[in-house]
Amino acid sequence: METVERVGRGWYNYYHQKSRVETPDGKAMENWYDRDLSKEEVNASNDHTLNRESYGADLCRTLYEAYAGVAAANRARYSNVKDMRSAVNAKYMLGRDYQQYSREEREAMATNEIQMTEFGSLSLGQAVYNDPHLKGQVSTTRSDTPEFNAKMLSKQISNVFQKNGIDLSSLGGARFQFTVSGMTNRLGVSLVSGNADSSLLQKMTEALNSGKNSENLFYNLLYDGSRKGTHDRAQLAKWSLWKDFSDMTGLDIRDAQQTKTGFLFEDGQDARDVYKQALQNSTSVPAQYKEAAYENFEAHVENALQYDMRQTPDLELSMSFEAGQAILVGGGIDVMA
């Protein structure tokens, strides 16, 4: 049986247990506590994303190193899960070598060794916290703050540029504004201050529109601004209505005329009726959720009717980028990459 040292760090389903996702032959699946968000491209949300800076990640990495060797030896010795678990539990609970530890500590060591043997990974919980292999002060980073998101976005955007052949030093001290449309997910780059020629702006624009970067940046800024309360309410209401209607029907509700009670298309159909018909024919929404889906759309309609949608600009979200820093609106976030 292959060892972690031979095929690489990460987790595997060594004993092919059906309760766990099977892993590709000879390829490790990344452990959550090894995931480095700063090495990725733009994420739709960095909030609460488990990664190497999350609470307890350093504990799991420490214990990974402590158990990697014995886990590999267990896999070489025991060909099935039942024999391996029995042997490990007996070692800690019945053997003399660990009697100086409390029952909770011995149970924690047994659980962690078994997990490492079976999968080459650890799950954060009491077994980790109670393990006596851990020593010293634990460092933690909250990953649910705007500051953390700005820090990760700074690195992710820089990664996108470097991947697309843009030398970060060529940006100099210039400040750029990135603006992404909620209706098209297309992103534009403009120069706010400093020097940058049109070819550089074009390269930056193409890079940020590659893959899912522009779409993910829109949703990242959407969430960031929502928790700060910085979005224009009318624009947000327009986008929410448009998005729900477009996803369900494939039509653009901006083509409908706003009345006092709803939105009417040229053929006289009410947008509610168009949505309801599409919802009834939909196979993507389970039957038990269709009533709730329609009620949610009605709520979007009622919210939008508070405003004049014809006079409300489409929702566009912006941020600034300067010297490797993501500068997000509505919080004075200015975090060095």
PDB file of C-alpha atoms in Angstrom, residues 63 102 104-109 112 125-134:
ATOM      1  CA  LEU A  63      -0.538  16.723  14.338  1.00  0.00           C
ATOM      2  CA  SER A 102      -5.829  10.996  30.836  1.00  0.00           C
ATOM      3  CA  GLU A 104      -9.538  11.909  27.065  1.00  0.00           C
ATOM      4  CA  GLU A 105      -5.966  12.337  25.869  1.00  0.00           C
ATOM      5  CA  ARG A 106      -5.589   8.649  25.025  1.00  0.00           C
ATOM      6  CA  GLU A 107      -8.896   8.631  23.170  1.00  0.00           C
ATOM      7  CA  ALA A 108      -7.780  11.707  21.240  1.00  0.00           C
ATOM      8  CA  MET A 109      -4.479  10.107  20.220  1.00  0.00           C
ATOM      9  CA  ASN A 112      -6.154  11.008  15.377  1.00  0.00           C
ATOM     10  CA  GLY A 125     -12.596  18.729  16.939  1.00  0.00           C
ATOM     11  CA  GLN A 126     -12.064  17.542  20.493  1.00  0.00           C
ATOM     12  CA  ALA A 127      -9.690  14.815  19.343  1.00  0.00           C
ATOM     13  CA  VAL A 128      -7.387  17.527  18.030  1.00  0.00           C
ATOM     14  CA  TYR A 129      -7.752  19.859  21.010  1.00  0.00           C
ATOM     15  CA  ASN A 130      -7.149  17.053  23.548  1.00  0.00           C
ATOM     16  CA  ASP A 131      -4.122  15.587  21.829  1.00  0.00           C
ATOM     17  CA  PRO A 132      -1.032  15.895  24.100  1.00  0.00           C
ATOM     18  CA  HIS A 133       1.255  16.117  21.070  1.00  0.00           C
ATOM     19  CA  LEU A 134       0.346  19.793  20.900  1.00  0.00           C
TER      20      LEU A 134
END
